Amino acid sequence: MMTPARVTRLALWTSAFMLAAFLGRLTIIDDQALSLMWPASGVAALWFLTGSRRTWALDTLALTLATVVINMTTGAPGQLAVVFVAANLLQAAVFVLLFHRLLLAVGGADPEVAPLPAMDRLSDLGALVGAAMSSAIAAAVVGWTGLWWVLGSADVQSLVAWWGRNAVGIIVITTLGLIVRPRLGELRTRARSPSGLRVMTGMPLGRLLELALHVLLTTAATAFVFWISDPGPLAFILIFTTVLIGVRFGPLVVGVHGLLLAGVSVGLTLAGHGPFAAIEDLHWRVLVAQMFVALTSITGLVLALHRQEREALLARLQVSQKAAAERAQLLDAVLENMHEGVAVVDADDNILLRNTAGRRLLGISGAAGPRLQPLAAYRLHRADGTPITRADLPYVRALAAQDSVRDDLHLMPEGHGPTKILEMSARPLPELSAGDLPRAIVTYRDVTSDRADRDSLASFAGVVAHDLLSPLTVITAWSEMLAAELDSDAVDAAEGRACLDRITGAAGRMSQLIDDLLIYTVTRDGSFEPADVDLSALASDVAQVHAEAKSEPVIHIQPGLHVIGDHLLVRQLVDNLIGNAVKYVAPGVGPVVSVAGEERDGWLHVTVTDNGIGVPDAHRRRIFESFQRAHAADYRGTGLGLAICQRAVERHGGTITVAERPEGQGSVFEFTLPAAGAALDRRTPVTARA
Ligand code: ADP
């Protein structure tokens, strides 16, 4: 379909071709059929290059008509017009085909995706020059044969001249066209803006002045070389000015410079001026001038493109260097802020990387050496206490197995410090380049308290299971007994009642244990909301309940004791201590308990003193652990009460101990809590564990 845009395109290219062909025909001399210059070859190449399969049929028709019209109007015989049509078409077709092929061959764009390059790479220029020279050979051979056929004779000189003028036409015009093409839109937007030349060209003022200087210099040089004095073969001066422009400006300026130089030089050479005027034969003269201009322009372009590519490469390099540096910084920051130790070690024991946590966990002070120290220096042991060998090292095992390895190693510090358990994981790293030594990444962390927690949780669960199981066994046994009684018809009410009492008692103990377990969990992990607590009032409240026991205890409480703490936790603490004080008395002894307090250094030291059976020396520390009991045989209990007290006190940052009562039989339990008025935040509450 002929859209208005296509019609405009066709009209513009046809006019441009006709103008160029007309100018070319003006350079016919000596009644010869051949023009000395043929800019139309460049226009045709560009015309077909910017077209596509859809436009080529009409383009061919228009180019044929235009060639015929121009040849007729400039007096060429009809047969010659046919030859020119064939040569022009063949040249355009070969050029388009070769250009795309060469672009692909030198790694250029896929013609389907990006049909035309912007001539901003040396490879684009190479492909264009190659295609121009080759397509000009095709046109010259066909054209020259045609000439010979029409005129009956044709000399070799005109074959070379044909090739030269066509190749130069394509190189100069097509290159410039391809350079200008992508910039047209840009220039159009700039042209619409109101401000001056600087905005139009996008060049800063300094560069514009420099360009003006170059224009002056080139004009002066061209005038000197070609016109003013005809001083002899000084054409090389123009090479120098072109090189200067190529070094300082981009392909666009160099391309325009080339076109202007071509026009002026060939025109003046034709008119008999300049260094090439000495060449007798006019064809040779103009051909040499054209070749000179084409090669000079290519030189300028090569320099400009080379510089442009280098600058683009440098810019890319800088961007990727910056990105790499930022990435490295980020990775460093991540590594240094990790709690886990990270190290990369190769098969030769070289440490390629190790973070600060990695050194700290292994107890290495100062900068790490580049190699692993002798194994003994790390004091790493297996769980059974035997020192590890190199083959035990996780990274050595990971490299040998080509798989990840995880292990707990025990680090025994110098002196008598506690053993640290390190969980170490190692995994082989993929090879970055062939020939690299195998490497593994090792991550390690301190799991001492995790492992202790795990162990204590396991024994805790074991004790819970055992303590729940024994009343359950009692319940089962007495239930079976009761069932047997019921089966034998003679049921004795007293025996039945005794069975039921035992069953109820065992169920009560189970329920007490479950209650204590719940309280223990809440004390350990429940919410913690510190506030001013009236400890005396709270203890009196608790005491009232215990005072109702059969043993008729007497409980004294010092008034005016205040602490800062979590009300529920403090109540649990006081309740357990007073409860124990009332419980653990010798048979027949009336319990006497007193709660007193004294403030020292911001802490209230509270003592709960009783006249009970006391705690044997060996048990004084252990009774604060869960399920530890000193008088299991004679007194009922779960062994969780004091563990709950310890957790409650620890969460306030305080301590709890037991001592023998100084005067007479009994014990003194002493705990500390933040005194009222003291800032609680000075004592970070301890997060208790199982
Ligand atoms: P439970 O009272 O359920 O056995 P606790 O954790 O409260 O558990 O106490 C642990 C052990 O400490 C008790 O079994 C007992 O032997 C001992 N104990 C606790 N309080 C007293 C006390 N006031 N006098 C003597 N012994 C005590």
XYZ file of C-alpha atoms and ligand atoms in Angstrom:
717
model
C 0.000 0.000 0.000
C 1.333 3.413 -0.910
C 1.070 5.473 2.241
C 1.769 9.236 2.030
C 5.025 8.633 3.892
C 6.132 6.115 1.241
C 5.216 8.433 -1.597
C 7.193 11.253 0.040
C 10.144 8.919 0.562
C 10.088 7.784 -3.062
C 9.811 11.362 -4.339
C 12.646 12.604 -2.135
C 15.058 9.783 -3.036
C 14.216 10.072 -6.752
C 14.865 13.828 -6.670
C 18.101 13.390 -4.727
C 19.267 10.728 -7.164
C 18.380 12.882 -10.163
C 20.206 15.870 -8.702
C 23.295 13.794 -7.975
C 23.168 12.145 -11.394
C 22.730 15.519 -13.034
C 25.754 16.919 -11.182
C 27.680 13.821 -12.178
C 26.713 14.222 -15.829
C 28.031 17.800 -15.676
C 31.517 16.346 -15.193
C 31.527 14.681 -18.604
C 34.382 16.081 -20.673
C 36.010 15.570 -23.975
C 32.783 14.229 -25.487
C 33.348 11.023 -23.605
C 30.380 9.098 -22.318
C 31.774 8.726 -18.795
C 31.332 11.280 -15.987
C 34.388 12.029 -13.916
C 32.427 11.986 -10.673
C 29.410 9.892 -9.799
C 27.855 10.963 -6.475
C 24.618 9.280 -7.629
C 26.198 5.917 -6.742
C 26.284 6.978 -3.070
C 22.707 8.287 -3.182
C 21.465 5.035 -4.778
C 23.302 2.908 -2.219
C 21.786 4.873 0.653
C 18.364 4.837 -1.019
C 18.277 1.043 -1.285
C 19.953 0.549 2.069
C 17.232 2.507 3.865
C 14.530 0.629 1.944
C 13.191 -2.881 2.405
C 11.758 -5.794 0.430
C 8.459 -3.908 0.306
C 9.947 -0.743 -1.253
C 12.639 -2.186 -3.530
C 10.350 -2.929 -6.506
C 9.136 0.668 -6.744
C 12.597 2.017 -5.903
C 14.008 0.040 -8.843
C 11.366 1.439 -11.166
C 11.963 5.009 -9.980
C 15.759 4.670 -10.260
C 15.404 3.263 -13.794
C 13.154 6.087 -14.886
C 15.342 8.725 -13.232
C 18.498 7.367 -14.917
C 16.804 7.279 -18.306
C 15.412 10.793 -17.916
C 18.761 12.253 -16.795
C 20.676 10.495 -19.557
C 18.190 11.604 -22.184
C 18.138 15.208 -20.989
C 21.943 15.342 -20.818
C 22.224 13.947 -24.331
C 23.298 10.359 -23.768
C 22.210 7.843 -26.406
C 19.317 5.532 -25.450
C 21.439 2.379 -25.434
C 23.867 3.970 -22.988
C 20.956 4.841 -20.702
C 20.165 1.110 -20.545
C 23.782 0.352 -19.623
C 23.743 2.996 -16.893
C 20.455 1.678 -15.484
C 21.869 -1.853 -15.333
C 25.138 -0.687 -13.741
C 23.429 1.540 -11.160
C 20.887 -1.112 -10.141
C 23.452 -3.887 -9.954
C 25.695 -1.720 -7.827
C 22.927 -0.788 -5.369
C 21.823 -4.432 -5.050
C 25.338 -5.812 -4.570
C 26.150 -3.074 -2.088
C 23.067 -3.700 0.098
C 23.628 -7.454 0.067
C 27.358 -7.269 0.787
C 27.025 -4.598 3.443
C 24.613 -6.699 5.516
C 26.723 -9.823 5.000
C 29.924 -8.075 6.029
C 28.249 -6.473 9.028
C 27.137 -9.898 10.189
C 30.572 -11.340 9.504
C 32.304 -8.690 11.642
C 29.848 -9.235 14.461
C 27.529 -6.380 13.597
C 23.820 -6.201 14.168
C 21.345 -8.744 12.888
C 19.762 -7.055 9.850
C 16.336 -8.268 10.958
C 16.631 -6.577 14.317
C 18.696 -3.470 13.654
C 18.797 -3.017 9.899
C 21.278 -0.176 9.776
C 24.278 0.705 11.896
C 24.874 4.259 13.078
C 28.483 4.062 11.847
C 29.784 4.377 15.366
C 32.116 1.408 15.215
C 35.199 0.774 13.159
C 33.711 -2.509 12.010
C 30.732 -0.633 10.483
C 33.112 1.541 8.484
C 35.119 -1.497 7.400
C 31.983 -3.280 6.182
C 30.861 -0.181 4.300
C 34.197 0.428 2.571
C 34.441 -3.266 1.637
C 30.901 -3.353 0.234
C 31.426 -0.042 -1.633
C 34.635 -1.182 -3.317
C 33.234 -4.581 -4.258
C 29.894 -3.309 -5.559
C 31.728 -0.663 -7.571
C 33.748 -3.455 -9.242
C 30.494 -5.160 -10.289
C 29.080 -1.891 -11.642
C 32.324 -1.000 -13.425
C 32.592 -4.379 -15.142
C 28.972 -4.360 -16.311
C 29.053 -0.654 -17.230
C 32.356 -0.859 -19.019
C 31.250 -3.956 -20.996
C 28.067 -2.101 -21.937
C 30.093 0.923 -22.995
C 32.285 -1.253 -25.160
C 29.165 -2.888 -26.661
C 27.476 0.475 -27.403
C 30.526 2.480 -28.512
C 32.428 -0.408 -30.037
C 35.504 0.409 -27.956
C 36.444 1.234 -24.374
C 39.852 1.619 -22.738
C 41.043 0.068 -19.495
C 41.470 3.527 -17.996
C 37.730 4.139 -18.133
C 37.125 0.790 -16.390
C 39.344 1.868 -13.481
C 37.879 5.381 -13.542
C 34.370 3.957 -13.396
C 35.267 1.813 -10.436
C 37.095 4.635 -8.637
C 34.462 7.354 -8.995
C 31.645 4.960 -7.982
C 33.466 3.557 -4.973
C 34.375 7.062 -3.771
C 30.780 8.231 -4.343
C 29.426 5.450 -2.154
C 32.065 5.758 0.546
C 31.717 9.520 1.004
C 27.943 9.869 0.666
C 26.714 6.636 2.252
C 29.008 6.990 5.247
C 27.823 10.525 5.869
C 24.196 9.478 5.312
C 24.417 6.674 7.835
C 26.116 8.939 10.369
C 23.522 11.697 9.959
C 20.474 9.379 9.830
C 20.086 8.501 13.535
C 20.960 12.056 14.510
C 18.264 13.638 12.340
C 15.519 13.243 14.976
C 17.823 14.649 17.628
C 18.700 17.635 15.452
C 15.033 18.242 14.678
C 14.153 18.529 18.378
C 17.106 20.783 18.962
C 16.207 22.954 15.986
C 12.789 23.567 17.521
C 14.316 24.963 20.686
C 14.651 28.742 20.587
C 18.259 29.140 21.728
C 21.251 29.373 19.506
C 23.835 27.256 17.800
C 25.105 25.707 20.999
C 21.772 24.042 21.675
C 21.368 23.103 18.015
C 24.601 21.163 17.903
C 24.655 20.031 21.511
C 28.268 21.203 21.758
C 29.559 23.378 24.567
C 30.757 26.849 23.548
C 34.438 25.936 23.895
C 34.052 23.028 21.470
C 32.152 25.240 19.019
C 35.021 27.737 19.057
C 37.483 24.902 18.516
C 35.392 23.663 15.592
C 35.383 27.159 14.093
C 39.178 27.216 14.415
C 39.431 23.890 12.614
C 37.137 25.136 9.847
C 39.370 28.181 9.432
C 42.523 26.068 9.407
C 41.114 23.559 6.905
C 39.794 26.322 4.657
C 43.154 28.045 4.735
C 44.989 24.765 4.071
C 42.640 23.802 1.208
C 42.955 27.242 -0.349
C 46.746 27.082 -0.004
C 47.034 23.548 -1.421
C 44.534 23.822 -4.259
C 44.081 27.316 -5.288
C 46.008 30.279 -4.053
C 49.515 29.445 -5.052
C 49.419 26.052 -6.756
C 52.554 25.374 -4.762
C 53.165 21.790 -5.880
C 52.375 18.326 -4.412
C 51.436 19.515 -0.939
C 48.257 17.459 -0.598
C 49.630 15.842 2.591
C 48.851 19.098 4.449
C 45.185 18.187 4.118
C 45.883 14.780 5.616
C 47.262 16.571 8.663
C 44.193 18.824 9.075
C 41.877 15.810 8.646
C 43.825 13.875 11.257
C 43.473 16.826 13.628
C 39.702 16.829 13.134
C 39.513 13.045 13.471
C 41.372 13.208 16.772
C 39.249 15.992 18.220
C 35.730 15.458 16.786
C 33.163 12.729 16.221
C 32.231 10.895 13.006
C 29.548 13.455 12.077
C 31.958 16.390 11.878
C 34.576 14.230 10.151
C 31.966 12.995 7.617
C 30.785 16.523 6.772
C 34.395 17.614 6.504
C 35.046 14.725 4.087
C 32.098 15.637 1.871
C 33.066 19.314 1.703
C 36.699 18.443 1.052
C 35.602 16.042 -1.699
C 33.464 18.669 -3.414
C 36.067 21.439 -3.222
C 39.098 19.285 -4.061
C 37.549 17.441 -6.992
C 35.941 20.629 -8.291
C 39.241 22.563 -8.153
C 41.178 19.616 -9.587
C 38.702 19.506 -12.466
C 39.270 23.208 -12.981
C 42.997 22.563 -13.214
C 44.089 23.719 -9.732
C 45.991 21.981 -6.979
C 48.551 19.243 -6.617
C 46.783 16.788 -8.946
C 46.435 19.268 -11.813
C 49.863 18.211 -13.014
C 48.457 14.845 -14.069
C 47.940 15.049 -17.798
C 45.088 12.653 -18.280
C 41.922 14.235 -16.946
C 40.382 10.881 -15.970
C 43.434 9.908 -13.961
C 43.660 13.379 -12.500
C 40.120 13.385 -11.158
C 40.351 9.762 -10.102
C 43.523 10.419 -8.112
C 41.892 13.460 -6.505
C 38.850 11.399 -5.570
C 40.946 8.594 -4.177
C 42.961 11.089 -2.192
C 39.823 12.627 -0.713
C 38.235 9.236 0.016
C 41.351 7.905 1.751
C 41.800 11.119 3.721
C 38.174 10.955 4.867
C 38.499 7.288 5.810
C 41.626 8.103 7.802
C 39.752 10.827 9.691
C 36.822 8.527 10.308
C 39.027 5.686 11.495
C 40.598 8.024 14.038
C 37.252 9.436 15.168
C 35.644 6.014 15.456
C 38.655 4.531 17.167
C 38.640 7.320 19.744
C 34.876 7.032 20.182
C 35.098 3.280 20.716
C 37.926 3.701 23.170
C 36.012 6.350 25.108
C 32.887 4.157 25.185
C 35.012 1.241 26.354
C 36.639 3.363 29.043
C 33.245 4.616 30.209
C 31.955 1.033 30.365
C 35.074 -0.022 32.208
C 34.660 2.775 34.725
C 31.010 1.861 35.295
C 31.807 -1.801 35.790
C 34.807 -0.941 37.985
C 32.581 1.234 40.153
C 29.904 -1.463 40.297
C 32.526 -4.079 41.187
C 33.997 -1.842 43.906
C 30.544 -1.156 45.360
C 29.715 -4.845 45.313
C 32.985 -5.708 46.995
C 32.322 -3.067 49.673
C 28.839 -4.418 50.253
C 30.124 -7.973 50.532
C 32.843 -6.844 52.949
C 30.278 -5.020 55.064
C 28.008 -8.072 55.097
C 30.878 -10.394 55.998
C 32.191 -8.120 58.725
C 28.770 -7.653 60.289
C 27.966 -11.337 60.449
C 27.915 -13.151 63.771
C 28.899 -16.348 62.015
C 32.492 -16.978 61.070
C 33.124 -17.331 57.329
C 36.326 -18.584 55.728
C 37.336 -19.741 52.273
C 40.213 -22.214 52.267
C 41.883 -24.004 49.369
C 43.181 -27.550 49.207
C 46.671 -26.237 50.004
C 45.477 -24.798 53.343
C 45.674 -21.233 52.070
C 43.091 -18.972 53.685
C 41.660 -16.933 50.848
C 39.169 -15.060 53.015
C 38.166 -14.933 56.680
C 35.923 -12.435 58.438
C 36.413 -10.868 61.848
C 33.800 -13.126 63.482
C 35.714 -16.062 62.023
C 38.906 -14.986 63.755
C 37.126 -14.109 67.006
C 35.331 -17.456 67.223
C 38.614 -19.315 66.801
C 40.283 -17.032 69.352
C 42.746 -15.631 66.805
C 43.865 -12.096 67.645
C 45.369 -9.703 65.111
C 45.538 -10.170 61.368
C 45.194 -13.698 60.074
C 48.083 -15.290 58.258
C 47.606 -16.325 54.663
C 47.849 -20.005 55.581
C 46.209 -22.257 58.099
C 48.269 -22.521 61.306
C 49.408 -25.928 62.552
C 46.292 -27.746 63.772
C 47.348 -27.724 67.434
C 47.110 -23.917 67.425
C 43.341 -24.091 67.018
C 42.855 -26.491 69.986
C 39.919 -28.154 68.264
C 38.704 -31.474 69.640
C 36.091 -34.060 68.914
C 33.139 -34.437 71.311
C 35.007 -37.229 73.141
C 37.895 -34.841 73.893
C 40.484 -36.271 71.467
C 42.290 -33.683 69.326
C 41.192 -33.615 65.680
C 43.450 -34.507 62.773
C 43.640 -32.718 59.425
C 41.395 -35.354 57.880
C 38.686 -34.445 60.427
C 38.584 -30.795 59.345
C 35.181 -30.136 57.760
C 36.630 -28.405 54.680
C 39.063 -31.257 54.047
C 36.160 -33.721 54.275
C 33.932 -31.534 52.082
C 36.640 -31.341 49.405
C 37.231 -35.080 49.573
C 33.526 -35.943 49.400
C 32.636 -33.077 47.019
C 29.610 -32.534 49.226
C 28.646 -30.371 52.168
C 29.695 -31.481 55.623
C 28.444 -30.328 59.028
C 30.027 -31.124 62.372
C 30.314 -29.925 65.965
C 33.887 -29.328 67.087
C 34.900 -28.506 70.649
C 37.333 -25.652 71.106
C 39.249 -25.937 74.344
C 40.737 -22.579 75.220
C 44.116 -22.099 76.805
C 44.015 -22.134 80.604
C 40.837 -23.183 82.307
C 38.198 -21.343 80.287
C 34.990 -23.154 79.412
C 34.913 -25.316 76.282
C 33.247 -23.719 73.299
C 31.233 -25.809 70.852
C 31.492 -24.635 67.244
C 29.097 -25.905 64.623
C 31.092 -25.956 61.375
C 29.650 -26.393 57.906
C 31.822 -26.733 54.828
C 30.885 -26.978 51.202
C 33.075 -27.137 48.075
C 33.036 -24.011 45.903
C 32.660 -24.251 42.121
C 35.876 -23.663 40.160
C 36.113 -20.121 38.779
C 38.769 -20.892 36.199
C 40.418 -24.064 35.034
C 43.498 -25.030 36.997
C 42.319 -23.374 40.229
C 43.035 -25.298 43.428
C 39.793 -26.766 44.840
C 38.315 -24.404 47.435
C 35.693 -24.741 50.125
C 33.669 -22.252 52.110
C 33.459 -22.876 55.825
C 30.858 -21.222 58.048
C 30.923 -21.675 61.791
C 29.073 -20.395 64.826
C 29.175 -20.754 68.581
C 26.477 -23.250 69.582
C 27.659 -23.835 73.155
C 24.501 -22.508 74.776
C 22.278 -24.015 72.049
C 23.725 -27.429 72.728
C 23.394 -26.932 76.514
C 19.772 -25.888 76.002
C 19.149 -28.892 73.811
C 20.639 -31.234 76.385
C 18.778 -29.693 79.295
C 15.544 -29.713 77.308
C 16.028 -33.389 76.580
C 16.622 -34.249 80.257
C 13.784 -31.921 81.271
C 11.415 -33.772 78.940
C 12.727 -37.086 80.299
C 12.043 -36.095 83.907
C 8.598 -34.724 83.035
C 7.729 -37.967 81.307
C 9.005 -39.991 84.247
C 7.228 -37.874 86.877
C 3.950 -38.037 84.980
C 4.331 -41.742 84.406
C 4.779 -42.768 88.050
C 1.379 -41.383 89.282
C -0.139 -42.840 86.134
C 1.242 -46.263 87.050
C -0.250 -45.834 90.502
C -3.633 -44.911 88.995
C -3.559 -47.920 86.658
C -2.539 -50.354 89.383
C -5.219 -49.204 91.872
C -7.859 -49.031 89.147
C -7.122 -52.653 88.241
C -7.301 -53.581 91.912
C -10.652 -51.806 92.236
C -11.938 -53.559 89.113
C -10.919 -56.939 90.596
C -12.739 -56.053 93.816
C -15.839 -55.129 91.832
C -15.600 -58.354 89.830
C -15.593 -60.475 92.992
C -19.065 -59.850 94.232
C -17.982 -59.240 97.792
C -16.930 -55.593 97.522
C -15.516 -54.154 100.708
C -16.522 -50.483 100.904
C -13.473 -49.527 103.003
C -11.035 -51.186 100.574
C -12.823 -49.633 97.594
C -12.569 -46.214 99.227
C -8.828 -46.787 99.938
C -8.266 -47.626 96.256
C -10.131 -44.516 95.176
C -8.172 -42.341 97.653
C -4.888 -43.553 96.151
C -6.161 -42.982 92.644
C -7.304 -39.444 93.544
C -3.995 -38.751 95.301
C -1.983 -39.824 92.243
C -4.227 -37.787 89.932
C -3.735 -34.780 92.258
C 0.049 -35.146 92.000
C -0.189 -35.308 88.213
C -2.338 -32.210 88.185
C 0.102 -30.425 90.569
C 3.004 -31.299 88.263
C 1.137 -30.046 85.211
C 0.251 -26.812 87.068
C 3.897 -26.318 88.065
C 5.067 -27.014 84.527
C 2.703 -24.361 83.225
C 3.872 -21.839 85.823
C 7.494 -22.718 85.044
C 6.939 -22.064 81.340
C 5.120 -18.791 81.975
C 7.823 -17.636 84.391
C 10.455 -18.455 81.814
C 8.921 -17.079 78.637
C 5.821 -15.058 79.640
C 5.496 -11.304 79.352
C 7.590 -9.066 81.614
C 5.968 -5.826 82.717
C 7.954 -4.135 85.483
C 6.171 -1.772 87.885
C 6.389 -0.653 91.505
C 5.402 -3.664 93.617
C 4.485 -3.428 97.333
C 6.341 -6.567 98.354
C 5.141 -6.426 102.004
C 1.474 -6.248 100.992
C 1.948 -8.984 98.430
C 3.738 -11.273 100.948
C 0.999 -10.656 103.575
C -1.583 -11.662 101.052
C 0.277 -14.876 100.238
C 0.962 -15.561 103.932
C -2.736 -15.428 104.764
C -3.377 -18.406 102.504
C -0.472 -20.442 103.938
C -1.363 -19.502 107.527
C -4.461 -21.632 107.189
C -2.353 -24.832 106.978
C -2.876 -27.488 109.646
C 0.531 -26.807 111.178
C -0.682 -23.287 112.077
C 2.416 -21.403 110.908
C 3.397 -18.007 112.208
C 4.555 -15.655 109.471
C 6.186 -12.244 110.126
C 6.508 -9.734 107.342
C 8.525 -6.531 107.484
C 6.325 -3.701 106.345
C 7.289 -1.065 103.725
C 9.260 -3.290 101.315
C 8.972 -2.053 97.730
C 10.570 -3.376 94.574
C 10.348 -2.771 90.867
C 9.252 -5.925 89.164
C 6.654 -7.905 87.328
C 3.767 -8.368 89.773
C 2.933 -11.933 88.723
C 6.545 -13.130 88.790
C 7.216 -11.563 92.216
C 4.021 -13.124 93.620
C 5.054 -16.562 92.302
C 8.503 -16.131 93.860
C 7.221 -15.135 97.302
C 4.462 -17.769 97.230
C 6.918 -20.612 96.498
C 9.407 -19.503 99.162
C 6.806 -19.055 101.916
C 5.111 -22.306 100.836
C 8.405 -24.228 101.143
C 9.234 -22.562 104.464
C 5.915 -23.763 105.887
C 6.223 -27.212 104.270
C 9.777 -28.259 105.084
C 9.554 -28.393 108.894
C 10.173 -31.388 111.119
C 7.039 -33.236 112.212
C 5.449 -31.638 115.228
C 7.302 -28.349 114.848
C 5.170 -25.228 114.388
C 6.578 -23.284 111.407
C 7.842 -19.785 112.088
C 8.679 -17.751 109.006
C 9.893 -14.201 108.643
C 10.235 -12.072 105.529
C 12.601 -9.098 105.822
C 14.416 -6.793 103.447
C 17.315 -4.361 103.232
C 18.262 -2.008 100.409
C 21.861 -1.966 99.201
C 23.217 -0.387 95.974
C 19.824 -0.080 94.360
C 18.837 -3.658 95.146
C 16.446 -4.900 97.801
C 17.950 -7.956 99.497
C 14.983 -9.982 100.750
C 15.399 -12.896 103.179
C 12.858 -15.598 103.917
C 13.941 -17.309 107.146
C 12.341 -20.460 108.527
C 12.808 -22.892 111.405
C 12.543 -25.942 109.145
C 14.706 -28.955 108.451
C 17.285 -26.966 106.471
C 18.969 -27.804 103.167
C 21.968 -30.146 103.268
C 25.203 -28.480 102.066
C 25.529 -30.694 98.989
C 22.118 -29.641 97.724
C 22.303 -25.900 98.231
C 23.092 -25.075 94.625
C 21.296 -27.912 92.897
C 17.855 -27.385 94.460
C 17.431 -24.348 92.159
C 17.587 -26.586 89.071
C 14.385 -28.114 87.774
C 13.306 -31.436 89.351
C 16.090 -31.347 91.970
C 14.823 -32.257 95.423
C 16.678 -32.711 98.702
C 13.997 -34.394 100.784
C 12.135 -36.415 98.180
C 11.374 -39.325 100.491
C 9.473 -37.488 103.212
C 7.850 -34.534 101.518
C 5.675 -34.369 98.446
C 6.667 -32.001 95.643
C 7.549 -31.643 91.990
C 11.028 -30.122 92.286
C 10.019 -27.150 90.148
C 9.201 -24.511 92.830
C 12.748 -23.167 93.350
C 13.539 -23.414 89.611
C 10.551 -21.120 89.090
C 11.923 -18.767 91.801
C 15.335 -18.684 90.124
C 13.835 -17.842 86.704
C 11.648 -15.124 88.230
C 14.623 -13.489 89.980
C 16.908 -13.829 86.933
C 14.411 -12.092 84.716
C 14.747 -9.071 87.037
C 18.530 -9.295 86.855
C 18.755 -10.475 90.471
C 20.104 -13.582 92.248
C 18.791 -16.166 94.715
C 20.731 -18.274 97.222
C 20.097 -20.400 100.303
C 22.079 -20.529 103.505
C 21.870 -22.150 106.877
C 19.953 -20.155 109.459
C 22.622 -18.494 111.676
C 20.839 -19.210 114.932
C 19.129 -22.551 115.408
C 17.590 -24.994 112.952
C 16.317 -23.714 109.602
C 17.280 -22.050 106.340
C 17.533 -18.527 104.983
C 16.596 -17.992 101.346
C 17.887 -14.637 100.068
C 16.958 -13.043 96.760
C 17.574 -9.614 95.231
C 15.190 -7.501 93.189
C 15.571 -3.911 91.931
C 14.658 -1.582 94.800
C 11.776 0.813 94.171
C 13.083 4.132 92.855
C 16.047 2.486 91.124
C 16.134 2.664 87.375
C 15.310 -0.807 86.145
C 17.040 -0.338 82.839
C 20.402 -0.535 84.593
C 19.751 -4.236 84.942
C 18.819 -5.911 81.756
C 16.413 -8.738 82.541
C 17.910 -12.098 81.771
C 16.073 -14.270 79.305
C 15.873 -17.529 81.143
C 16.305 -20.909 79.569
C 14.917 -24.370 80.265
P 9.458 -29.139 95.752
O 9.172 -28.337 96.939
O 8.292 -29.309 94.864
O 10.200 -30.386 96.030
P 11.233 -26.970 95.176
O 11.970 -26.662 93.940
O 10.376 -25.938 95.723
O 10.451 -28.302 94.896
O 12.326 -27.373 96.214
C 13.374 -28.189 95.842
C 13.917 -28.896 97.092
O 14.583 -27.971 97.919
C 12.868 -29.495 97.923
O 12.564 -30.797 97.484
C 13.511 -29.487 99.278
O 14.300 -30.618 99.429
C 14.401 -28.306 99.256
N 13.800 -27.134 99.955
C 13.157 -26.147 99.377
N 12.769 -25.227 100.272
C 13.206 -25.653 101.478
C 13.156 -25.139 102.804
N 12.565 -24.017 103.118
N 13.762 -25.878 103.772
C 14.374 -27.032 103.493
N 14.469 -27.566 102.253
C 13.875 -26.857 101.272
